[in-house]
Amino acid sequence: MSLGSRLFRTPVRRSPAAGAAAAGLVAALALTGAPAAQATHPAYPAYPAPGQPLRAEQPDPSTSMVAKDGEDLRVATLDAGLTGRDAETLLADLRDGEDAAAETVAATAQIADPDVLVLTGVTLDEEGRIAEVLNSDYISHGQSGNRGLTLEHVFTAETNSGAGSGTDLDGDGRIGGAGDRLGWGAHPGQEGMIVLSSVPIDRDAVRTFGDFRWVQMPGNSMPDILDTPLQRAVPPVSSTSLWDVPLEVGRQHLHLVATASTAPRSDRRIDAFRAIDERRMLADYVAGAAGQGWYLRDDDGEAGGLATGSSFVVAGAPATAETLSALGDDAPSAVREAAEERPLLDADGLQDPEPRPVTDEPVAERGDEQAGSAPTDTRSLAGGEGMRASYVLPDADLSVRDAGIFWPAADEYGSGLVDPADGETPQDRLVWTDISRGSLDGDA
């Protein structure tokens, strides 16, 4: 199937009841002040140009995405779902120039038109060639009529996912399997991240926290199943990594705090406990000098969290209550109890824009396999459930103009890019937040 045919699915027309429900939701959002963008449907020409064949009416891009205001900085994140192939295979496929999954990721990003994009769920190589080719041959190259993005500033670094630990972390009596990696992974670099930006990156000020050891965290949640000195000394807190990538916007830095976590697995129970401390480390880091981040030490040896007064935005797929709940009833009691807490979302210095899909048909009311269980969900799960897996969370002092999720209905623009029947579409949905550039300088 070509990318062009994936932009649109066969329309499923809404019933009058669904249309009324959608209108009710829009009205409710307006009354509550929740961020929502209104989709408009301009008229389409009734006839083709002379000599051209009749064409089916195509939806306008405004049905599923809000035009970006030039005074705002749009920050977006997407789990690209490019983890199934090892680095050598993925790089070869990308270099062919027609990798369907990469085309879908690029087209999705181009519709959103972000100034800053954090891609999670990408297998990476040590030389950064995958990030380079993905940007140059796909994201910056227009896909199916969309304009290519100019995100010339790129940052990536090593991930713990798939990196060997040299010890038995999953307790199967053997060393070297996927469960013995520093972060779970069938191959090195499996759950990597890429930061792409239209604004410069202050590379000398970047901080990464891939090496910070779990045992170094005060009051950590490390389970007793790691009972040898080597088992307890080796694992880092991050199952992938935590990066602070300062962006040069206006007259100061905006700290892009990028992070992702691997989902806990029933055959490697330590990750459920580690997720508790992954989200605590992130919350402590952005709390800065006024919080509990004094114990943190980055990969260059610098101690502490963000400096007091720093502007920041968290973006990616951090460990959350949903992450801790992934094991369901199989989760240890300590993990189930921790899932009731929200140390990041409830932090005083951070705001949650609570993005909603830009659509005239709420996802939960579509009655198909895409239906999620909550308006802010970014991923569909089996049985009609959903979860919020990806986040863009600015600090509380920044002015948020808008926020949304790219999740169009079947008759809206780009619906083929989120078609669950298409194996080339990511499981997760792109999330974006518009931040007033003026608020970075204290002017708005």
XYZ file of C-alpha atoms in Angstrom:
444
model
C 0.000 0.000 0.000
C 1.397 3.406 -0.975
C 1.711 6.237 1.528
C -0.755 8.268 -0.488
C -3.426 5.627 -0.053
C -2.689 5.459 3.668
C -3.475 9.146 4.162
C -7.166 8.364 3.856
C -9.260 5.388 4.908
C -12.653 4.487 3.568
C -14.948 6.991 5.275
C -17.221 5.748 8.004
C -20.017 8.306 8.149
C -21.146 9.417 11.544
C -24.645 8.972 12.759
C -26.623 12.063 13.859
C -26.217 10.892 17.449
C -22.435 10.767 17.099
C -22.417 14.229 15.555
C -24.497 15.579 18.424
C -22.187 13.941 20.930
C -19.165 15.523 19.242
C -20.822 18.937 19.359
C -21.610 18.396 23.033
C -18.009 17.567 23.794
C -16.756 20.692 22.035
C -19.211 22.815 24.016
C -18.195 21.167 27.263
C -14.513 21.783 26.573
C -15.231 25.426 25.848
C -17.085 25.821 29.164
C -14.364 24.130 31.195
C -11.516 25.949 29.527
C -9.852 22.688 28.491
C -7.524 23.147 25.523
C -9.225 22.108 22.343
C -8.877 23.087 18.737
C -11.849 23.421 16.458
C -11.691 21.651 13.119
C -13.217 23.501 10.213
C -14.349 22.030 6.919
C -14.006 24.366 3.967
C -16.099 23.738 0.890
C -14.621 21.451 -1.730
C -14.968 22.044 -5.466
C -17.903 20.127 -6.868
C -16.183 19.369 -10.190
C -12.601 18.605 -11.245
C -10.616 20.813 -13.586
C -11.329 20.305 -17.290
C -9.830 17.073 -18.565
C -9.304 15.660 -15.071
C -11.107 12.564 -13.782
C -13.703 12.774 -11.036
C -12.131 12.496 -7.606
C -13.599 11.569 -4.281
C -13.966 14.477 -1.908
C -10.822 14.684 0.218
C -10.822 16.099 3.750
C -8.956 19.279 4.538
C -5.899 19.098 6.865
C -7.713 21.345 9.345
C -10.006 18.411 10.174
C -7.221 16.789 12.202
C -4.544 19.410 12.925
C -4.427 23.029 14.078
C -2.370 25.509 12.058
C 0.657 26.674 14.005
C 0.933 30.320 15.058
C 4.318 31.804 14.204
C 4.519 33.341 17.674
C 4.419 29.911 19.281
C 6.904 27.069 19.626
C 5.277 23.730 18.845
C 6.800 20.804 20.747
C 5.676 17.322 19.722
C 6.490 13.732 20.555
C 5.737 10.437 18.856
C 6.556 6.831 19.618
C 7.710 5.891 16.117
C 7.388 2.132 16.570
C 10.689 1.531 14.744
C 12.089 -0.972 17.225
C 11.385 -4.340 15.599
C 14.566 -4.372 13.495
C 18.155 -4.295 14.686
C 20.253 -1.259 13.813
C 21.940 -2.801 10.763
C 18.660 -3.957 9.230
C 16.798 -0.733 9.976
C 19.585 1.397 8.524
C 19.669 -0.666 5.324
C 15.883 -0.446 4.974
C 15.903 3.309 5.531
C 18.634 3.831 2.954
C 16.440 2.163 0.350
C 14.390 5.342 0.592
C 10.978 3.675 0.676
C 10.540 2.274 4.159
C 6.766 2.352 4.689
C 6.889 2.668 8.483
C 9.385 5.545 8.312
C 7.276 7.262 5.648
C 4.268 7.067 7.971
C 6.226 8.575 10.858
C 7.506 11.356 8.597
C 4.064 12.127 7.139
C 2.568 12.278 10.632
C 5.273 14.704 11.761
C 4.832 16.840 8.642
C 1.105 17.215 9.257
C 1.815 18.347 12.823
C 4.589 20.741 11.685
C 6.461 20.926 15.018
C 9.412 23.186 15.766
C 10.771 20.524 18.093
C 10.127 16.795 17.730
C 11.063 14.038 20.175
C 10.885 10.608 18.589
C 10.864 7.672 20.971
C 10.743 3.996 20.030
C 13.530 4.072 17.429
C 16.356 1.539 17.220
C 19.618 3.497 17.099
C 23.162 2.759 15.991
C 26.257 4.011 17.799
C 27.266 6.379 14.982
C 23.876 8.121 14.773
C 23.395 7.216 11.093
C 19.807 6.063 11.594
C 18.847 9.448 13.033
C 20.621 11.194 10.162
C 18.964 9.143 7.394
C 15.527 9.263 9.018
C 15.740 13.048 9.060
C 17.357 13.658 5.674
C 15.503 11.050 3.583
C 12.095 11.023 5.247
C 11.252 13.848 7.655
C 12.824 16.624 5.571
C 11.551 15.032 2.354
C 7.877 15.736 1.680
C 5.631 12.691 1.968
C 2.532 12.380 -0.221
C 2.000 16.064 -0.788
C 3.013 17.235 2.681
C 5.813 19.742 3.035
C 9.101 18.407 4.367
C 10.251 19.684 7.750
C 13.435 21.671 8.287
C 14.651 20.323 11.610
C 18.371 20.640 11.033
C 19.462 20.439 14.667
C 19.563 16.798 15.728
C 20.617 15.193 18.991
C 20.771 11.577 19.982
C 22.799 9.522 22.443
C 23.161 5.982 23.697
C 20.250 4.135 25.251
C 20.354 1.476 27.938
C 17.801 -0.607 26.073
C 19.524 -3.684 24.691
C 22.919 -2.868 26.254
C 24.592 -5.827 27.949
C 24.874 -5.844 31.742
C 27.238 -8.764 32.314
C 25.000 -10.243 34.993
C 21.739 -12.180 35.374
C 19.055 -9.531 35.868
C 15.978 -11.581 35.000
C 16.828 -14.495 37.289
C 16.722 -17.224 34.638
C 20.148 -18.574 35.590
C 21.769 -17.414 32.355
C 23.637 -14.280 31.300
C 23.243 -12.575 27.969
C 19.562 -12.712 27.014
C 17.232 -9.784 26.381
C 16.186 -9.853 30.037
C 19.765 -9.267 31.149
C 20.188 -5.981 29.321
C 20.584 -2.735 31.261
C 17.205 -1.873 29.765
C 15.135 -4.657 28.251
C 15.834 -5.120 24.559
C 16.204 -7.868 21.979
C 19.045 -5.933 20.321
C 21.324 -3.013 21.234
C 19.783 0.439 20.916
C 16.256 -0.925 20.603
C 14.354 1.803 22.490
C 16.284 4.867 21.372
C 15.255 8.527 21.206
C 15.931 11.306 18.685
C 15.530 15.050 19.231
C 15.001 17.114 16.063
C 14.726 20.889 16.284
C 14.374 23.965 14.095
C 16.002 26.056 16.834
C 19.654 25.598 17.823
C 20.745 23.133 20.489
C 23.334 24.234 23.043
C 25.342 21.040 22.761
C 27.908 22.065 25.373
C 25.134 22.254 27.978
C 23.411 18.931 27.200
C 23.125 16.568 30.159
C 22.413 12.828 29.940
C 21.639 10.427 32.786
C 22.049 6.974 31.281
C 24.731 5.835 33.707
C 23.197 6.955 37.005
C 22.965 3.765 39.054
C 19.808 2.595 40.734
C 21.639 1.851 43.965
C 22.756 5.508 44.131
C 19.191 6.782 44.478
C 18.281 7.425 48.130
C 15.297 5.369 49.278
C 15.160 3.445 46.019
C 12.605 0.744 45.234
C 15.103 -1.924 44.182
C 13.532 -5.354 44.882
C 15.102 -8.132 46.907
C 15.245 -10.381 43.827
C 18.434 -8.498 42.985
C 20.300 -10.085 45.861
C 23.966 -10.229 44.825
C 26.336 -7.251 45.044
C 26.834 -7.315 41.259
C 23.121 -7.451 40.510
C 22.506 -4.457 42.751
C 25.487 -2.425 41.547
C 24.949 -2.701 37.788
C 21.413 -1.522 36.804
C 20.914 2.185 36.053
C 17.711 3.961 37.013
C 16.860 4.691 33.376
C 15.703 1.764 31.270
C 16.487 3.956 28.236
C 17.846 7.384 29.204
C 16.979 10.834 30.485
C 18.306 13.833 28.554
C 18.299 17.568 29.207
C 18.737 19.184 25.784
C 18.851 23.013 26.078
C 17.242 24.776 23.119
C 18.189 28.340 22.233
C 14.840 30.119 21.981
C 14.470 33.851 22.349
C 16.843 35.277 24.927
C 17.211 32.162 27.042
C 17.323 28.390 27.067
C 14.314 26.129 27.027
C 15.381 22.859 28.608
C 13.880 19.983 26.633
C 13.793 17.094 29.104
C 13.407 14.033 26.891
C 12.755 10.613 28.320
C 11.255 7.211 27.635
C 10.895 3.972 29.536
C 10.541 0.346 28.554
C 7.282 -1.303 29.558
C 7.493 -3.733 32.499
C 7.312 -7.371 31.467
C 6.103 -10.414 33.351
C 9.410 -12.195 32.618
C 11.520 -9.314 34.021
C 9.791 -8.018 37.092
C 12.552 -5.657 38.171
C 11.415 -3.114 35.582
C 8.092 -2.584 37.334
C 9.996 -1.548 40.457
C 12.462 0.485 38.416
C 9.612 2.399 36.754
C 8.696 3.728 40.210
C 12.122 5.323 40.492
C 12.357 6.375 36.838
C 9.380 8.666 37.251
C 10.644 9.871 40.629
C 14.051 10.739 39.123
C 12.341 12.762 36.391
C 10.157 14.624 38.901
C 13.164 15.311 41.115
C 15.218 16.577 38.190
C 12.714 19.170 36.971
C 12.038 20.291 40.568
C 15.560 21.735 40.491
C 17.432 23.070 43.485
C 14.190 23.576 45.385
C 13.337 19.868 45.125
C 14.990 16.552 45.889
C 17.317 16.341 42.890
C 20.476 16.991 44.880
C 21.518 13.333 44.639
C 21.487 13.186 40.823
C 24.725 13.022 38.877
C 24.837 13.164 35.091
C 27.096 11.144 32.795
C 29.796 13.849 32.955
C 29.771 13.907 36.753
C 27.814 17.144 37.240
C 25.524 16.956 40.273
C 21.985 18.194 40.863
C 18.820 18.905 38.905
C 17.696 21.888 36.862
C 18.829 25.292 38.038
C 16.155 27.276 39.857
C 14.097 29.385 37.451
C 14.946 27.346 34.352
C 12.259 27.067 31.692
C 11.632 23.476 30.672
C 9.303 21.111 28.876
C 9.163 17.347 29.418
C 8.544 15.367 26.237
C 8.523 11.673 25.424
C 7.141 8.509 26.937
C 8.035 8.683 30.644
C 7.222 6.064 33.237
C 3.759 6.856 34.582
C 0.948 5.272 36.549
C -0.110 3.599 33.299
C 3.375 2.116 32.977
C 3.174 0.709 36.485
C -0.275 -0.714 35.795
C 0.883 -2.603 32.697
C 1.275 -5.868 34.621
C -2.257 -5.674 35.985
C -2.988 -8.096 38.800
C 0.431 -9.693 38.296
C 2.143 -6.560 39.583
C 3.702 -6.744 43.065
C 1.735 -4.932 45.751
C 4.357 -2.184 46.068
C 4.004 -1.448 42.351
C 0.200 -1.389 42.525
C 0.355 1.047 45.441
C 2.807 3.314 43.584
C 0.470 3.375 40.587
C -1.987 5.364 42.689
C 0.494 8.249 42.931
C 1.383 10.862 40.298
C 4.658 12.525 41.365
C 5.236 14.144 37.973
C 1.731 15.251 36.964
C 1.005 16.527 40.476
C 4.267 18.488 40.760
C 3.748 22.182 41.553
C 6.237 23.397 38.950
C 4.686 21.604 35.993
C 1.419 21.936 34.047
C -0.554 19.328 32.153
C -2.286 20.771 29.042
C -4.476 17.628 28.913
C -4.447 17.401 25.101
C -7.406 16.008 23.181
C -7.591 14.626 19.650
C -8.302 17.278 17.014
C -11.401 15.701 15.531
C -15.128 16.107 15.148
C -15.638 12.538 16.338
C -14.300 11.701 19.832
C -12.172 8.569 19.792
C -14.147 6.889 22.562
C -17.346 7.203 20.520
C -16.088 5.734 17.274
C -17.101 2.206 18.183
C -14.128 0.558 16.501
C -10.800 -0.929 17.532
C -9.341 2.568 17.960
C -11.646 3.537 20.787
C -9.770 4.681 23.883
C -10.988 4.798 27.436
C -10.144 8.450 28.191
C -9.993 11.684 26.144
C -6.236 12.107 26.735
C -5.277 8.542 25.749
C -2.626 8.290 23.064
C -2.719 4.533 22.494
C -5.386 1.887 21.969
C -5.099 -1.413 23.791
C -6.943 -4.694 23.409
C -10.579 -4.788 24.448
C -11.367 -1.177 23.610
C -9.157 0.179 26.379
C -6.531 2.855 26.010
C -3.610 4.470 27.813
C -1.824 7.774 27.843
C 1.711 6.840 26.860
C 3.193 10.032 25.354
C 3.373 13.443 27.004
C 4.417 17.053 26.401
C 4.418 18.817 29.790
C 5.666 22.425 30.047
C 6.749 24.070 33.257
C 4.075 25.978 35.128
C 5.454 29.425 34.244
C 5.160 28.966 30.472
C 2.091 30.098 28.556
C 0.426 27.216 26.706
C -1.633 28.370 23.719
C -2.957 25.026 22.537
C -2.397 21.278 22.717
C -3.680 18.239 20.884
C -3.339 14.645 19.759
C -3.183 13.560 16.127
C -5.934 10.936 15.975
C -8.245 11.638 13.022
C -11.470 9.757 12.384
C -11.950 7.691 9.223
C -13.232 10.607 7.135
C -10.685 13.153 8.359
C -7.288 14.120 6.977
C -4.502 11.624 7.661
C -6.755 8.857 8.954
C -4.747 6.210 7.109
C -1.720 7.125 9.223
C -3.505 5.863 12.351
C -5.292 2.889 10.785
C -4.978 -0.068 13.200
C -5.435 -2.470 10.299
C -2.220 -1.187 8.709
C 0.856 -2.803 10.201
C 3.033 0.140 9.176
C 1.277 2.667 11.433
C 2.659 3.412 14.919
C 0.753 2.055 17.888
C 0.913 5.426 19.610
C -0.319 8.848 18.503
C 1.608 12.098 18.075
C 1.073 14.639 20.882
C 1.813 18.363 20.517
C 1.767 21.495 22.657
C 2.108 25.113 21.521
C 4.128 27.302 23.895
C 4.184 31.082 23.612
C 7.698 32.146 22.687
C 7.080 35.376 24.573
C 6.601 33.497 27.840
C 10.151 32.157 27.559
C 11.367 35.709 27.989
C 8.756 36.616 30.572
C 6.741 38.702 28.091
C 3.535 36.632 28.014
